[in-house]
Structures are given as structure tokens and as C-alpha cells.
């Protein structure tokens, strides 16, 4: 586990520990500093074991459930729920720090000023990431789709990738027609998504590679169309002058 992420785990673990019952010594005697520290350390070890089990199970791409995580961590399912109230909160913490930043993900097109090329790279990157973490992604969607108030637990990687991919347009389309720029981002959010990939694989029956190619095609068509509309609108404004 990454060192920086371990610091975050310590902080989150502390929060969860505060909600757990504080143990008392036998026969009602107060806990000694040593016994309190020992119990606290044990809780942290249990917390880390559950979290690490979730991370490792997530990396397999297989289905992720609280029961399977608990088995891998060698704890009971009830114990896992004492540390994480639901699967969504566990997956949220497990995913933290595991994904590359948009700049890291799109390093190959960092020097490109072509938004179509950059959007294509962003779409392919996200969908391949979804395939790698497919079990966790499906579990996260399932855990939050019927509880919209928990949707913030989802990492929302698409938004950072879309913003980064469209950065070359921020000072052009973003200034000339901010509404059109915002609409393009919303349109891409539908396509650059796990939901789009699962629709293509599960409902349309496409294989993973064909599904990715289809989503990339759609994302680039949307981007190219927005650019063409912007250029046409600019030409009309120039003509009126």
C-alpha cells in the first residue's frame, strides 16, 4: 500500500474507530494506557486488512462483495460492516489513490492541441480502466444507483479526464460559447463512462475491444461536431460584421 495513502487510511481509520465501542477491562476496571493502545492498534490492523483485501479483490476484476472482502481479510462479514457501513464506502476508500491523475493518464497526448485526439485517448483510457476494475465498478454502480444520495461515493474519473482532454478549448470555445462548451462536456459524460461500456457489452453484445472502439468513435464524433458548430457560428458572426 502506498505510503501517502497509508496516512489517509490512518485518518479515516481514526474516524471509524471513534464510532466503535471502546473496550473495557475485565471486571469493570478501567483500561490501562497499554491495553487501550493495544486495542487501538488491533483495530487499525483490522481496518487495514479489510481495506487491503478490497484493493486486492478489486484488482482481479472479479465481483466484489462485502462477504468476499471479509473472507479475504480473515474477518467476519459483521466485522467488516463495523468498519465500513456499506460496500460503496469501502470501495470508495479502496479506490482512493489507486487511479492515475488525468495528466498521468493522458501523458501520451499531453503535447497535442487537438481536442478530438485528446478525447479519444481519454475515452479509451477510462474504458480500459473500467475493464480492469470491472467487478468493483459494477459493484459501485449497483450500490449507488438505487440510492442517488450516495452517488458522490463514486470516483467520477470521467469528469477530470474530460476537463483535461478539452483543456485546449477552454480559451476558445469555452470563452466564445461557454454554453456550448458545457454541453459538450455533458454529452461526453454520457459516452466516456462505465455505463456506456456496459450497455455496449451487456445489451448490444459487443466484445470489449469493439465496445471501446464504438465509444471512442461516438466521443470523437461529438467533439468534432461541437468544433464544427463553433467554427460555423464564428463565421456567421464575422459575416454580420
PDB file of C-alpha atoms in Angstrom:
ATOM      1  CA  UNK A   1       0.000   0.000   0.000  1.00  0.00           C
ATOM      2  CA  UNK A   2       1.294   3.453  -0.853  1.00  0.00           C
ATOM      3  CA  UNK A   3       2.833   5.495   1.976  1.00  0.00           C
ATOM      4  CA  UNK A   4       0.795   8.580   1.190  1.00  0.00           C
ATOM      5  CA  UNK A   5      -2.346   6.524   1.078  1.00  0.00           C
ATOM      6  CA  UNK A   6      -1.482   4.885   4.409  1.00  0.00           C
ATOM      7  CA  UNK A   7      -1.548   8.320   6.037  1.00  0.00           C
ATOM      8  CA  UNK A   8      -5.057   8.806   4.652  1.00  0.00           C
ATOM      9  CA  UNK A   9      -6.025   5.378   5.917  1.00  0.00           C
ATOM     10  CA  UNK A  10      -4.801   6.281   9.413  1.00  0.00           C
ATOM     11  CA  UNK A  11      -7.006   9.372   9.376  1.00  0.00           C
ATOM     12  CA  UNK A  12     -10.060   7.525   8.099  1.00  0.00           C
ATOM     13  CA  UNK A  13      -9.405   4.655  10.464  1.00  0.00           C
ATOM     14  CA  UNK A  14      -9.323   7.098  13.344  1.00  0.00           C
ATOM     15  CA  UNK A  15     -12.722   8.377  12.275  1.00  0.00           C
ATOM     16  CA  UNK A  16     -14.140   4.867  12.120  1.00  0.00           C
ATOM     17  CA  UNK A  17     -12.561   3.927  15.427  1.00  0.00           C
ATOM     18  CA  UNK A  18     -14.316   6.797  17.125  1.00  0.00           C
ATOM     19  CA  UNK A  19     -17.625   5.154  16.198  1.00  0.00           C
ATOM     20  CA  UNK A  20     -16.673   1.769  17.609  1.00  0.00           C
ATOM     21  CA  UNK A  21     -17.335   0.775  21.206  1.00  0.00           C
ATOM     22  CA  UNK A  22     -14.314   1.432  23.424  1.00  0.00           C
ATOM     23  CA  UNK A  23     -13.343  -1.800  25.153  1.00  0.00           C
ATOM     24  CA  UNK A  24     -13.242  -2.027  28.928  1.00  0.00           C
ATOM     25  CA  UNK A  25     -11.021  -4.203  31.077  1.00  0.00           C
ATOM     26  CA  UNK A  26     -12.220  -7.344  32.790  1.00  0.00           C
ATOM     27  CA  UNK A  27     -14.348  -6.966  35.918  1.00  0.00           C
ATOM     28  CA  UNK A  28     -15.242  -3.368  35.048  1.00  0.00           C
ATOM     29  CA  UNK A  29     -11.736  -1.993  35.713  1.00  0.00           C
ATOM     30  CA  UNK A  30     -10.571   0.994  33.611  1.00  0.00           C
ATOM     31  CA  UNK A  31      -8.398   0.268  30.612  1.00  0.00           C
ATOM     32  CA  UNK A  32      -4.683   0.897  31.114  1.00  0.00           C
ATOM     33  CA  UNK A  33      -2.802   3.022  28.540  1.00  0.00           C
ATOM     34  CA  UNK A  34      -1.065  -0.122  27.300  1.00  0.00           C
ATOM     35  CA  UNK A  35      -4.287  -2.100  26.826  1.00  0.00           C
ATOM     36  CA  UNK A  36      -6.019   0.857  25.173  1.00  0.00           C
ATOM     37  CA  UNK A  37      -3.120   1.265  22.752  1.00  0.00           C
ATOM     38  CA  UNK A  38      -3.123  -2.448  22.039  1.00  0.00           C
ATOM     39  CA  UNK A  39      -6.826  -2.481  21.205  1.00  0.00           C
ATOM     40  CA  UNK A  40      -6.446   0.641  19.042  1.00  0.00           C
ATOM     41  CA  UNK A  41      -3.573  -0.918  17.111  1.00  0.00           C
ATOM     42  CA  UNK A  42      -5.591  -4.084  16.611  1.00  0.00           C
ATOM     43  CA  UNK A  43      -8.480  -2.067  15.218  1.00  0.00           C
ATOM     44  CA  UNK A  44      -6.125  -0.325  12.817  1.00  0.00           C
ATOM     45  CA  UNK A  45      -4.678  -3.654  11.696  1.00  0.00           C
ATOM     46  CA  UNK A  46      -8.184  -4.999  11.121  1.00  0.00           C
ATOM     47  CA  UNK A  47      -9.168  -1.851   9.233  1.00  0.00           C
ATOM     48  CA  UNK A  48      -6.084  -2.093   7.021  1.00  0.00           C
ATOM     49  CA  UNK A  49      -6.636  -5.809   6.434  1.00  0.00           C
ATOM     50  CA  UNK A  50     -10.186  -5.189   5.220  1.00  0.00           C
ATOM     51  CA  UNK A  51      -9.089  -2.305   3.036  1.00  0.00           C
ATOM     52  CA  UNK A  52      -6.151  -4.193   1.545  1.00  0.00           C
ATOM     53  CA  UNK A  53      -8.378  -7.204   0.861  1.00  0.00           C
ATOM     54  CA  UNK A  54     -10.786  -4.926  -1.005  1.00  0.00           C
ATOM     55  CA  UNK A  55      -7.948  -3.422  -3.060  1.00  0.00           C
ATOM     56  CA  UNK A  56      -6.575  -6.844  -3.996  1.00  0.00           C
ATOM     57  CA  UNK A  57     -10.010  -8.250  -4.843  1.00  0.00           C
ATOM     58  CA  UNK A  58     -10.776  -5.132  -6.856  1.00  0.00           C
ATOM     59  CA  UNK A  59      -7.613  -5.619  -8.937  1.00  0.00           C
ATOM     60  CA  UNK A  60      -8.732  -9.094 -10.009  1.00  0.00           C
ATOM     61  CA  UNK A  61     -11.667  -7.616 -11.902  1.00  0.00           C
ATOM     62  CA  UNK A  62     -13.947 -10.187 -10.290  1.00  0.00           C
ATOM     63  CA  UNK A  63     -17.189  -9.492  -8.451  1.00  0.00           C
ATOM     64  CA  UNK A  64     -16.653  -7.571  -5.233  1.00  0.00           C
ATOM     65  CA  UNK A  65     -18.954  -8.149  -2.269  1.00  0.00           C
ATOM     66  CA  UNK A  66     -18.578  -7.382   1.401  1.00  0.00           C
ATOM     67  CA  UNK A  67     -18.660 -11.108   2.161  1.00  0.00           C
ATOM     68  CA  UNK A  68     -15.789 -11.884  -0.228  1.00  0.00           C
ATOM     69  CA  UNK A  69     -13.745  -8.998   1.142  1.00  0.00           C
ATOM     70  CA  UNK A  70     -14.322 -10.214   4.694  1.00  0.00           C
ATOM     71  CA  UNK A  71     -13.247 -13.742   3.775  1.00  0.00           C
ATOM     72  CA  UNK A  72     -10.053 -12.447   2.167  1.00  0.00           C
ATOM     73  CA  UNK A  73      -9.333 -10.296   5.243  1.00  0.00           C
ATOM     74  CA  UNK A  74      -9.976 -13.263   7.559  1.00  0.00           C
ATOM     75  CA  UNK A  75     -12.714 -11.455   9.451  1.00  0.00           C
ATOM     76  CA  UNK A  76     -16.443 -11.937   9.666  1.00  0.00           C
ATOM     77  CA  UNK A  77     -18.798 -10.016   7.413  1.00  0.00           C
ATOM     78  CA  UNK A  78     -20.255  -8.373  10.529  1.00  0.00           C
ATOM     79  CA  UNK A  79     -16.793  -7.127  11.481  1.00  0.00           C
ATOM     80  CA  UNK A  80     -16.296  -5.660   8.014  1.00  0.00           C
ATOM     81  CA  UNK A  81     -19.567  -3.765   8.380  1.00  0.00           C
ATOM     82  CA  UNK A  82     -18.412  -2.377  11.734  1.00  0.00           C
ATOM     83  CA  UNK A  83     -15.576  -0.596   9.942  1.00  0.00           C
ATOM     84  CA  UNK A  84     -17.425   0.295   6.730  1.00  0.00           C
ATOM     85  CA  UNK A  85     -21.186   0.926   6.818  1.00  0.00           C
ATOM     86  CA  UNK A  86     -21.716  -0.283   3.255  1.00  0.00           C
ATOM     87  CA  UNK A  87     -19.893  -1.607   0.204  1.00  0.00           C
ATOM     88  CA  UNK A  88     -19.900   1.788  -1.508  1.00  0.00           C
ATOM     89  CA  UNK A  89     -17.916   3.430   1.307  1.00  0.00           C
ATOM     90  CA  UNK A  90     -15.430   0.553   1.344  1.00  0.00           C
ATOM     91  CA  UNK A  91     -14.908   0.720  -2.429  1.00  0.00           C
ATOM     92  CA  UNK A  92     -14.586   4.498  -2.291  1.00  0.00           C
ATOM     93  CA  UNK A  93     -11.718   4.196   0.160  1.00  0.00           C
ATOM     94  CA  UNK A  94     -10.175   1.243  -1.687  1.00  0.00           C
ATOM     95  CA  UNK A  95     -10.156   3.157  -4.977  1.00  0.00           C
ATOM     96  CA  UNK A  96      -8.582   6.264  -3.464  1.00  0.00           C
ATOM     97  CA  UNK A  97      -5.016   6.638  -4.661  1.00  0.00           C
ATOM     98  CA  UNK A  98      -5.254   3.652  -6.998  1.00  0.00           C
ATOM     99  CA  UNK A  99      -6.100   5.593 -10.163  1.00  0.00           C
ATOM    100  CA  UNK A 100      -3.728   7.815 -12.177  1.00  0.00           C
ATOM    101  CA  UNK A 101      -4.388  11.536 -12.399  1.00  0.00           C
ATOM    102  CA  UNK A 102      -5.762  12.880 -15.698  1.00  0.00           C
ATOM    103  CA  UNK A 103      -2.324  14.273 -16.545  1.00  0.00           C
ATOM    104  CA  UNK A 104      -0.714  10.889 -15.910  1.00  0.00           C
ATOM    105  CA  UNK A 105      -3.425   9.045 -17.821  1.00  0.00           C
ATOM    106  CA  UNK A 106      -3.154  11.282 -20.883  1.00  0.00           C
ATOM    107  CA  UNK A 107       0.604  11.784 -20.847  1.00  0.00           C
ATOM    108  CA  UNK A 108       0.864  10.344 -24.376  1.00  0.00           C
ATOM    109  CA  UNK A 109      -1.215  13.234 -25.789  1.00  0.00           C
ATOM    110  CA  UNK A 110      -0.025  15.928 -23.389  1.00  0.00           C
ATOM    111  CA  UNK A 111       1.599  17.906 -26.221  1.00  0.00           C
ATOM    112  CA  UNK A 112      -1.375  17.599 -28.552  1.00  0.00           C
ATOM    113  CA  UNK A 113      -3.679  20.586 -29.000  1.00  0.00           C
ATOM    114  CA  UNK A 114      -6.207  18.522 -30.951  1.00  0.00           C
ATOM    115  CA  UNK A 115      -9.233  18.047 -28.683  1.00  0.00           C
ATOM    116  CA  UNK A 116     -10.517  15.177 -30.845  1.00  0.00           C
ATOM    117  CA  UNK A 117      -7.297  13.216 -30.353  1.00  0.00           C
ATOM    118  CA  UNK A 118      -7.254  14.012 -26.652  1.00  0.00           C
ATOM    119  CA  UNK A 119     -10.901  12.981 -26.157  1.00  0.00           C
ATOM    120  CA  UNK A 120     -10.246   9.711 -27.985  1.00  0.00           C
ATOM    121  CA  UNK A 121      -7.327   8.985 -25.636  1.00  0.00           C
ATOM    122  CA  UNK A 122      -9.372   9.893 -22.560  1.00  0.00           C
ATOM    123  CA  UNK A 123     -12.262   7.667 -23.613  1.00  0.00           C
ATOM    124  CA  UNK A 124     -10.066   4.671 -24.326  1.00  0.00           C
ATOM    125  CA  UNK A 125      -8.140   5.110 -21.089  1.00  0.00           C
ATOM    126  CA  UNK A 126     -11.232   5.222 -18.906  1.00  0.00           C
ATOM    127  CA  UNK A 127     -12.933   2.266 -20.546  1.00  0.00           C
ATOM    128  CA  UNK A 128      -9.834   0.082 -20.324  1.00  0.00           C
ATOM    129  CA  UNK A 129      -9.586   1.038 -16.661  1.00  0.00           C
ATOM    130  CA  UNK A 130     -13.217   0.006 -16.208  1.00  0.00           C
ATOM    131  CA  UNK A 131     -12.445  -3.386 -17.743  1.00  0.00           C
ATOM    132  CA  UNK A 132      -9.529  -3.899 -15.346  1.00  0.00           C
ATOM    133  CA  UNK A 133     -11.655  -2.983 -12.319  1.00  0.00           C
ATOM    134  CA  UNK A 134     -14.908  -4.293 -13.770  1.00  0.00           C
ATOM    135  CA  UNK A 135     -16.114  -6.128 -10.682  1.00  0.00           C
ATOM    136  CA  UNK A 136     -15.586  -3.143  -8.398  1.00  0.00           C
ATOM    137  CA  UNK A 137     -17.082  -0.754 -10.943  1.00  0.00           C
ATOM    138  CA  UNK A 138     -20.233  -2.828 -11.314  1.00  0.00           C
ATOM    139  CA  UNK A 139     -20.485  -3.176  -7.545  1.00  0.00           C
ATOM    140  CA  UNK A 140     -20.130   0.577  -7.054  1.00  0.00           C
ATOM    141  CA  UNK A 141     -22.805   1.330  -9.649  1.00  0.00           C
ATOM    142  CA  UNK A 142     -25.136  -1.274  -8.133  1.00  0.00           C
ATOM    143  CA  UNK A 143     -24.547   0.071  -4.622  1.00  0.00           C
ATOM    144  CA  UNK A 144     -25.373   3.662  -5.568  1.00  0.00           C
ATOM    145  CA  UNK A 145     -27.855   3.504  -8.459  1.00  0.00           C
ATOM    146  CA  UNK A 146     -30.856   2.995  -6.170  1.00  0.00           C
ATOM    147  CA  UNK A 147     -29.517   5.458  -3.607  1.00  0.00           C
ATOM    148  CA  UNK A 148     -28.794   8.687  -5.510  1.00  0.00           C
ATOM    149  CA  UNK A 149     -27.733  10.431  -2.314  1.00  0.00           C
ATOM    150  CA  UNK A 150     -24.702   8.118  -2.171  1.00  0.00           C
ATOM    151  CA  UNK A 151     -23.610   8.786  -5.760  1.00  0.00           C
ATOM    152  CA  UNK A 152     -20.801  11.026  -4.501  1.00  0.00           C
ATOM    153  CA  UNK A 153     -19.069   7.856  -3.319  1.00  0.00           C
ATOM    154  CA  UNK A 154     -18.310   7.075  -6.953  1.00  0.00           C
ATOM    155  CA  UNK A 155     -14.920   8.405  -8.046  1.00  0.00           C
ATOM    156  CA  UNK A 156     -16.216  10.347 -11.076  1.00  0.00           C
ATOM    157  CA  UNK A 157     -12.988   9.835 -13.021  1.00  0.00           C
ATOM    158  CA  UNK A 158     -14.667  10.776 -16.288  1.00  0.00           C
ATOM    159  CA  UNK A 159     -15.046  14.423 -15.308  1.00  0.00           C
ATOM    160  CA  UNK A 160     -11.370  15.037 -14.655  1.00  0.00           C
ATOM    161  CA  UNK A 161     -10.410  13.234 -17.858  1.00  0.00           C
ATOM    162  CA  UNK A 162     -12.922  15.194 -19.935  1.00  0.00           C
ATOM    163  CA  UNK A 163     -11.784  18.513 -18.468  1.00  0.00           C
ATOM    164  CA  UNK A 164      -8.159  17.668 -19.158  1.00  0.00           C
ATOM    165  CA  UNK A 165      -8.875  16.414 -22.680  1.00  0.00           C
ATOM    166  CA  UNK A 166     -10.795  19.584 -23.558  1.00  0.00           C
ATOM    167  CA  UNK A 167      -8.248  21.950 -21.995  1.00  0.00           C
ATOM    168  CA  UNK A 168      -7.166  23.312 -25.425  1.00  0.00           C
ATOM    169  CA  UNK A 169     -10.737  24.553 -25.947  1.00  0.00           C
ATOM    170  CA  UNK A 170     -11.015  26.354 -22.621  1.00  0.00           C
ATOM    171  CA  UNK A 171      -9.758  29.658 -24.015  1.00  0.00           C
ATOM    172  CA  UNK A 172     -11.539  29.365 -27.363  1.00  0.00           C
ATOM    173  CA  UNK A 173     -14.909  27.603 -27.283  1.00  0.00           C
ATOM    174  CA  UNK A 174     -15.030  27.990 -23.516  1.00  0.00           C
ATOM    175  CA  UNK A 175     -14.868  31.770 -23.890  1.00  0.00           C
ATOM    176  CA  UNK A 176     -16.723  32.265 -27.176  1.00  0.00           C
ATOM    177  CA  UNK A 177     -19.609  29.968 -26.293  1.00  0.00           C
ATOM    178  CA  UNK A 178     -19.487  28.708 -22.701  1.00  0.00           C
ATOM    179  CA  UNK A 179     -22.923  27.093 -23.018  1.00  0.00           C
ATOM    180  CA  UNK A 180     -21.782  25.001 -25.982  1.00  0.00           C
ATOM    181  CA  UNK A 181     -18.599  24.091 -24.105  1.00  0.00           C
ATOM    182  CA  UNK A 182     -20.599  22.964 -21.083  1.00  0.00           C
ATOM    183  CA  UNK A 183     -22.981  20.994 -23.329  1.00  0.00           C
ATOM    184  CA  UNK A 184     -20.056  19.179 -24.951  1.00  0.00           C
ATOM    185  CA  UNK A 185     -18.787  18.144 -21.518  1.00  0.00           C
ATOM    186  CA  UNK A 186     -22.228  16.846 -20.573  1.00  0.00           C
ATOM    187  CA  UNK A 187     -22.527  14.946 -23.855  1.00  0.00           C
ATOM    188  CA  UNK A 188     -19.135  13.335 -23.341  1.00  0.00           C
ATOM    189  CA  UNK A 189     -20.004  12.384 -19.756  1.00  0.00           C
ATOM    190  CA  UNK A 190     -22.657  10.066 -21.178  1.00  0.00           C
ATOM    191  CA  UNK A 191     -20.197   8.322 -23.505  1.00  0.00           C
ATOM    192  CA  UNK A 192     -16.965   8.383 -21.530  1.00  0.00           C
ATOM    193  CA  UNK A 193     -18.429   6.145 -18.867  1.00  0.00           C
ATOM    194  CA  UNK A 194     -18.676   2.673 -17.437  1.00  0.00           C
ATOM    195  CA  UNK A 195     -22.412   2.752 -18.089  1.00  0.00           C
ATOM    196  CA  UNK A 196     -21.829   3.242 -21.821  1.00  0.00           C
ATOM    197  CA  UNK A 197     -19.319   0.401 -21.895  1.00  0.00           C
ATOM    198  CA  UNK A 198     -21.649  -1.985 -20.061  1.00  0.00           C
ATOM    199  CA  UNK A 199     -24.522  -1.029 -22.354  1.00  0.00           C
ATOM    200  CA  UNK A 200     -22.405  -1.957 -25.373  1.00  0.00           C
ATOM    201  CA  UNK A 201     -21.115  -5.213 -23.895  1.00  0.00           C
ATOM    202  CA  UNK A 202     -24.150  -6.403 -21.932  1.00  0.00           C
ATOM    203  CA  UNK A 203     -27.049  -5.185 -24.075  1.00  0.00           C
ATOM    204  CA  UNK A 204     -25.556  -4.776 -27.549  1.00  0.00           C
ATOM    205  CA  UNK A 205     -23.469  -7.909 -27.241  1.00  0.00           C
ATOM    206  CA  UNK A 206     -20.192  -6.335 -28.353  1.00  0.00           C
ATOM    207  CA  UNK A 207     -16.834  -7.687 -27.276  1.00  0.00           C
ATOM    208  CA  UNK A 208     -14.665  -5.423 -25.103  1.00  0.00           C
ATOM    209  CA  UNK A 209     -12.492  -4.133 -27.960  1.00  0.00           C
ATOM    210  CA  UNK A 210     -15.441  -3.420 -30.234  1.00  0.00           C
ATOM    211  CA  UNK A 211     -17.275  -1.731 -27.371  1.00  0.00           C
ATOM    212  CA  UNK A 212     -14.316   0.545 -26.668  1.00  0.00           C
ATOM    213  CA  UNK A 213     -13.947   1.367 -30.363  1.00  0.00           C
ATOM    214  CA  UNK A 214     -17.640   2.246 -30.577  1.00  0.00           C
ATOM    215  CA  UNK A 215     -17.477   4.555 -27.537  1.00  0.00           C
ATOM    216  CA  UNK A 216     -14.309   6.243 -28.831  1.00  0.00           C
ATOM    217  CA  UNK A 217     -15.998   6.775 -32.199  1.00  0.00           C
ATOM    218  CA  UNK A 218     -19.040   8.358 -30.561  1.00  0.00           C
ATOM    219  CA  UNK A 219     -16.950  10.606 -28.312  1.00  0.00           C
ATOM    220  CA  UNK A 220     -14.849  11.887 -31.201  1.00  0.00           C
ATOM    221  CA  UNK A 221     -17.930  12.473 -33.383  1.00  0.00           C
ATOM    222  CA  UNK A 222     -19.475  14.580 -30.606  1.00  0.00           C
ATOM    223  CA  UNK A 223     -16.273  16.574 -30.169  1.00  0.00           C
ATOM    224  CA  UNK A 224     -15.771  17.122 -33.885  1.00  0.00           C
ATOM    225  CA  UNK A 225     -19.397  18.216 -34.300  1.00  0.00           C
ATOM    226  CA  UNK A 226     -19.052  20.752 -31.476  1.00  0.00           C
ATOM    227  CA  UNK A 227     -15.931  22.176 -33.119  1.00  0.00           C
ATOM    228  CA  UNK A 228     -17.650  22.443 -36.492  1.00  0.00           C
ATOM    229  CA  UNK A 229     -20.663  24.175 -34.983  1.00  0.00           C
ATOM    230  CA  UNK A 230     -18.380  26.594 -33.174  1.00  0.00           C
ATOM    231  CA  UNK A 231     -16.468  27.379 -36.368  1.00  0.00           C
ATOM    232  CA  UNK A 232     -19.710  27.902 -38.298  1.00  0.00           C
ATOM    233  CA  UNK A 233     -21.073  30.195 -35.600  1.00  0.00           C
ATOM    234  CA  UNK A 234     -17.841  32.194 -35.640  1.00  0.00           C
ATOM    235  CA  UNK A 235     -18.048  32.578 -39.392  1.00  0.00           C
ATOM    236  CA  UNK A 236     -21.617  33.867 -39.168  1.00  0.00           C
ATOM    237  CA  UNK A 237     -20.617  36.415 -36.568  1.00  0.00           C
ATOM    238  CA  UNK A 238     -17.741  37.596 -38.782  1.00  0.00           C
ATOM    239  CA  UNK A 239     -20.042  37.858 -41.810  1.00  0.00           C
ATOM    240  CA  UNK A 240     -22.531  40.026 -39.937  1.00  0.00           C
ATOM    241  CA  UNK A 241     -19.786  42.484 -39.105  1.00  0.00           C
TER     242      UNK A 241
END
